[in-house]
Amino acid sequence: MAETLFSKIIQRQIPADIIYEDDQALAFRDINPQAPVHFLVIPKKPIAKLSDASDGDQALLGYLLLVANKVAAQEGLTDFRLNVNNGAGASQTVFHLHIHVLGGRPFSWPPG
Ligand code: AMP
């Protein structure tokens, strides 16, 4: 997979406000937050987008949700929203799989 901003964050080639890291995942604050709390959870494995994940990624994908949950609790969130943009038509701009975690304000439904 081509280098992306997020692979550079994993490799510490560009700075980020990292709030969680382990051998499989990283979480850091979004540079352009859309809520009082807005962070991204990414796998260290380079998967460009959710639809590129395979059956072999089953445990990793579940693990990312658990990391999102853990870091949301660490951030003091009880209610929060997860969002995954898959593909340019769904507003994905960085092609390294990431889960947006947003909290600290009310969220309406349906989303825009
Ligand atoms: P998406 O549109 O789903 O691909 O989301 C990409 C997100 O990455 C956007 O919310 C951006 O604000 C965020 N972003 C881009 N560059 C950085 C960066 N260097 N550090 C943190 N977040 C970033």
Coordinates of N, CA and C and ligand atoms in Angstrom, one line a residue:
M1 N 0.8 -1.2 0.0 CA 0.0 0.0 0.0 C 0.9 1.2 0.0
A2 N 0.5 2.3 -0.7 CA 1.2 3.5 -0.8 C 1.3 4.2 0.6
E3 N 2.4 4.9 0.9 CA 2.5 5.7 2.1 C 1.4 6.7 2.2
T4 N 0.8 6.8 3.4 CA -0.2 7.8 3.6 C 0.2 8.7 4.8
L5 N -0.5 9.7 5.1 CA -0.3 10.5 6.3 C -0.3 9.6 7.5
F6 N -1.2 8.6 7.5 CA -1.4 7.9 8.8 C -0.2 6.8 8.9
S7 N 0.3 6.3 7.8 CA 1.5 5.4 8.0 C 2.6 6.3 8.5
K8 N 2.7 7.5 8.0 CA 3.8 8.4 8.5 C 3.6 8.7 10.0
I9 N 2.4 8.8 10.5 CA 2.1 9.0 11.9 C 2.6 7.8 12.7
I10 N 2.2 6.6 12.2 CA 2.7 5.3 12.8 C 4.2 5.3 13.0
Q11 N 4.9 5.7 11.9 CA 6.3 5.7 11.9 C 7.0 6.9 12.5
R12 N 6.1 7.8 13.1 CA 6.6 9.0 13.7 C 7.4 9.9 12.8
Q13 N 7.0 9.9 11.5 CA 7.6 10.8 10.5 C 6.9 12.1 10.5
I14 N 5.6 12.1 10.9 CA 5.0 13.4 11.2 C 4.3 13.3 12.5
P15 N 4.2 14.5 13.2 CA 3.7 14.5 14.6 C 2.1 14.3 14.6
A16 N 1.7 13.8 15.7 CA 0.2 13.6 16.0 C 0.1 13.6 17.5
D17 N -1.1 13.9 17.9 CA -1.4 13.8 19.4 C -2.0 12.4 19.6
I18 N -1.0 11.5 19.9 CA -1.3 10.1 20.1 C -1.8 9.9 21.5
I19 N -3.0 9.2 21.6 CA -3.6 9.0 22.9 C -3.7 7.5 23.3
Y20 N -3.3 6.7 22.4 CA -3.3 5.2 22.7 C -2.4 4.5 21.6
E21 N -1.7 3.6 22.1 CA -0.9 2.8 21.1 C -0.7 1.4 21.7
D22 N -0.7 0.4 20.9 CA -0.3 -1.0 21.2 C 0.3 -1.6 20.0
D23 N 0.5 -2.9 20.0 CA 1.2 -3.5 18.8 C 0.3 -3.6 17.6
Q24 N -1.0 -3.4 17.7 CA -1.9 -3.5 16.6 C -2.6 -2.3 16.2
A25 N -2.6 -1.3 17.1 CA -3.5 -0.1 16.8 C -2.9 1.1 17.4
L26 N -3.4 2.2 16.8 CA -3.0 3.6 17.3 C -4.2 4.4 17.3
A27 N -4.3 5.3 18.3 CA -5.4 6.3 18.3 C -4.8 7.7 18.5
F28 N -5.3 8.7 17.8 CA -4.7 10.0 17.9 C -5.9 11.0 17.6
R29 N -5.7 12.2 18.1 CA -6.8 13.2 17.9 C -6.8 13.7 16.5
D30 N -8.0 13.9 16.0 CA -8.2 14.4 14.6 C -7.7 15.9 14.6
I31 N -7.0 16.2 13.5 CA -6.4 17.6 13.4 C -7.5 18.6 13.1
N32 N -8.7 18.2 12.7 CA -9.8 19.1 12.4 C -11.0 18.6 13.0
P33 N -11.1 18.7 14.4 CA -12.2 18.0 15.1 C -13.5 18.5 14.8
Q34 N -14.5 17.5 14.7 CA -15.9 17.8 14.4 C -16.7 17.7 15.6
A35 N -16.1 17.6 16.8 CA -16.8 17.5 18.1 C -15.8 17.8 19.1
P36 N -16.3 18.1 20.4 CA -15.3 18.4 21.4 C -14.2 17.3 21.6
V37 N -14.7 16.0 21.4 CA -13.7 14.9 21.4 C -13.8 14.3 20.0
H38 N -12.7 14.2 19.3 CA -12.7 13.5 18.0 C -11.4 12.9 17.8
F39 N -11.3 11.6 17.8 CA -10.1 10.9 17.6 C -10.3 9.8 16.6
L40 N -9.2 9.3 16.0 CA -9.2 8.3 15.0 C -8.5 7.1 15.6
V41 N -9.1 5.9 15.3 CA -8.4 4.6 15.6 C -8.0 4.0 14.4
I42 N -6.8 3.6 14.3 CA -6.3 3.0 13.0 C -5.5 1.7 13.3
P43 N -5.6 0.7 12.4 CA -4.7 -0.4 12.6 C -3.3 -0.1 12.1
K44 N -2.3 -0.7 12.7 CA -1.0 -0.5 12.2 C -0.8 -1.2 10.8
K45 N -1.6 -2.3 10.7 CA -1.6 -3.0 9.4 C -2.1 -2.0 8.3
P46 N -1.4 -1.9 7.2 CA -1.9 -1.0 6.2 C -3.0 -1.6 5.3
I47 N -4.3 -1.2 5.7 CA -5.5 -1.6 5.0 C -6.0 -0.2 4.5
A48 N -6.2 -0.1 3.2 CA -6.5 1.2 2.6 C -7.9 1.7 3.0
K49 N -8.9 0.7 2.9 CA -10.3 1.0 3.3 C -11.0 -0.2 3.8
L50 N -12.1 0.0 4.5 CA -12.8 -1.1 5.1 C -13.0 -2.2 4.1
S51 N -13.5 -1.8 2.9 CA -13.8 -2.9 1.9 C -12.6 -3.6 1.3
D52 N -11.4 -3.2 1.7 CA -10.2 -4.0 1.3 C -9.9 -5.0 2.4
A53 N -10.6 -5.0 3.5 CA -10.3 -6.0 4.6 C -10.8 -7.4 4.1
S54 N -10.2 -8.4 4.7 CA -10.5 -9.8 4.2 C -10.9 -10.6 5.5
D55 N -11.3 -11.8 5.2 CA -11.7 -12.7 6.4 C -10.6 -12.8 7.4
G56 N -9.3 -12.7 6.9 CA -8.2 -12.8 7.9 C -8.1 -11.6 8.8
D57 N -8.8 -10.6 8.5 CA -8.8 -9.4 9.3 C -9.9 -9.3 10.4
Q58 N -10.6 -10.4 10.5 CA -11.8 -10.4 11.4 C -11.4 -10.0 12.8
A59 N -10.4 -10.6 13.3 CA -10.0 -10.3 14.7 C -9.5 -8.9 14.9
L60 N -8.8 -8.4 13.9 CA -8.3 -7.1 13.9 C -9.4 -6.1 13.9
L61 N -10.4 -6.3 13.0 CA -11.5 -5.3 12.9 C -12.3 -5.3 14.2
G62 N -12.5 -6.4 14.8 CA -13.2 -6.4 16.2 C -12.3 -5.7 17.2
Y63 N -11.0 -6.0 17.1 CA -10.1 -5.4 18.1 C -10.1 -3.8 18.0
L64 N -10.2 -3.3 16.8 CA -10.3 -1.8 16.6 C -11.5 -1.2 17.3
L65 N -12.6 -2.0 17.3 CA -13.8 -1.5 18.0 C -13.6 -1.5 19.5
L66 N -12.9 -2.5 20.0 CA -12.6 -2.5 21.4 C -11.7 -1.4 21.8
V67 N -10.7 -1.1 21.0 CA -9.8 0.0 21.2 C -10.6 1.3 21.2
A68 N -11.5 1.5 20.3 CA -12.4 2.7 20.2 C -13.1 2.8 21.6
N69 N -13.7 1.7 22.0 CA -14.4 1.7 23.3 C -13.5 2.1 24.5
K70 N -12.3 1.5 24.5 CA -11.4 1.8 25.6 C -11.0 3.2 25.6
V71 N -10.6 3.8 24.5 CA -10.1 5.1 24.4 C -11.3 6.1 24.7
A72 N -12.5 5.8 24.2 CA -13.6 6.6 24.5 C -13.8 6.7 26.0
A73 N -13.7 5.6 26.7 CA -13.8 5.6 28.2 C -12.7 6.4 28.8
Q74 N -11.5 6.3 28.3 CA -10.4 7.0 28.8 C -10.6 8.6 28.6
E75 N -11.3 8.9 27.6 CA -11.7 10.3 27.3 C -12.9 10.8 28.0
G76 N -13.5 9.9 28.8 CA -14.6 10.3 29.7 C -15.9 10.3 28.9
L77 N -16.0 9.6 27.8 CA -17.2 9.5 27.0 C -18.1 8.4 27.4
T78 N -19.4 8.6 27.6 CA -20.3 7.5 27.7 C -21.1 7.3 26.4
D79 N -21.5 8.4 25.8 CA -22.2 8.4 24.6 C -21.3 8.9 23.5
F80 N -21.2 8.2 22.4 CA -20.2 8.6 21.3 C -20.7 8.0 20.0
R81 N -20.1 8.5 19.0 CA -20.5 8.0 17.6 C -19.2 7.5 16.9
L82 N -19.4 6.4 16.3 CA -18.3 5.9 15.4 C -18.7 6.1 14.0
N83 N -17.7 6.4 13.2 CA -18.0 6.6 11.7 C -16.8 6.1 10.9
V84 N -17.1 5.3 9.9 CA -16.0 4.9 8.9 C -16.5 5.3 7.6
N85 N -15.7 6.2 6.9 CA -15.9 6.6 5.6 C -15.2 5.6 4.7
N86 N -15.9 5.0 3.8 CA -15.3 3.9 2.9 C -15.4 4.4 1.4
G87 N -14.2 4.9 0.9 CA -14.2 5.4 -0.4 C -14.4 6.9 -0.6
A88 N -13.9 7.4 -1.7 CA -14.0 8.9 -1.9 C -15.4 9.4 -1.9
G89 N -16.3 8.5 -2.5 CA -17.7 8.9 -2.5 C -18.4 9.0 -1.2
A90 N -17.7 8.4 -0.2 CA -18.3 8.5 1.2 C -17.4 9.5 2.0
S91 N -16.7 10.3 1.3 CA -15.8 11.4 2.0 C -14.6 10.8 2.6
Q92 N -14.1 9.6 2.2 CA -12.8 9.2 2.7 C -11.7 10.0 2.0
T93 N -10.8 10.6 2.8 CA -9.7 11.4 2.2 C -8.3 10.8 2.5
V94 N -8.2 10.0 3.5 CA -6.9 9.4 3.8 C -7.1 7.9 3.7
F95 N -6.4 7.3 2.8 CA -6.6 5.9 2.4 C -5.7 4.9 3.2
H96 N -6.0 5.0 4.5 CA -5.5 4.0 5.6 C -6.7 3.9 6.5
L97 N -7.3 2.7 6.6 CA -8.5 2.5 7.3 C -8.5 3.2 8.7
H98 N -9.5 3.9 9.0 CA -9.6 4.6 10.3 C -11.1 4.7 10.7
I99 N -11.2 4.6 12.1 CA -12.6 4.7 12.7 C -12.5 6.1 13.4
H100 N -13.5 7.0 12.9 CA -13.7 8.2 13.6 C -14.4 7.9 14.9
V101 N -14.0 8.5 16.0 CA -14.8 8.4 17.3 C -15.0 9.9 17.7
L102 N -16.3 10.2 17.8 CA -16.7 11.6 18.1 C -17.6 11.6 19.4
G103 N -17.4 12.6 20.2 CA -18.2 12.7 21.4 C -18.2 14.1 22.0
G104 N -19.0 14.2 23.1 CA -18.9 15.5 23.8 C -20.0 16.5 23.3
R105 N -20.8 16.1 22.4 CA -22.0 16.9 22.0 C -23.1 15.9 21.5
P106 N -24.3 16.5 21.4 CA -25.4 15.6 20.9 C -25.2 15.3 19.4
F107 N -25.6 14.2 18.9 CA -25.6 13.8 17.5 C -27.0 13.5 17.0
S108 N -27.3 14.0 15.9 CA -28.6 13.7 15.3 C -28.6 12.5 14.4
W109 N -29.7 12.1 14.0 CA -29.8 11.0 13.0 C -31.0 11.2 12.1
P110 N -30.9 11.1 10.8 CA -29.8 10.5 10.1 C -28.6 11.4 9.9
P111 N -27.4 10.8 9.6 CA -26.3 11.7 9.4 C -26.3 12.3 8.0
G112 N -25.5 13.3 7.8 CA -25.5 14.0 6.5 C -24.8 13.2 5.4
Ligands
AMP1 P1 -11.6 10.7 6.2 O1 -12.3 11.9 5.5 O2 -12.6 9.7 6.8 O3 -10.6 10.0 5.4 O4 -10.9 11.3 7.5 C1 -9.6 11.7 7.5 C2 -9.4 12.5 8.8 O5 -8.1 12.6 9.0 C3 -10.0 13.9 8.7 O6 -11.0 14.0 9.7 C4 -8.8 14.8 8.9 O7 -9.2 16.0 9.7 C5 -7.9 13.9 9.7 N1 -6.5 14.2 9.5 C6 -5.8 14.5 8.3 N2 -4.5 14.7 8.6 C7 -4.3 14.5 9.9 C8 -3.2 14.6 10.8 N3 -2.0 14.9 10.3 N4 -3.4 14.4 12.1 C9 -4.6 14.0 12.6 N5 -5.7 14.0 11.8 C10 -5.6 14.2 10.5

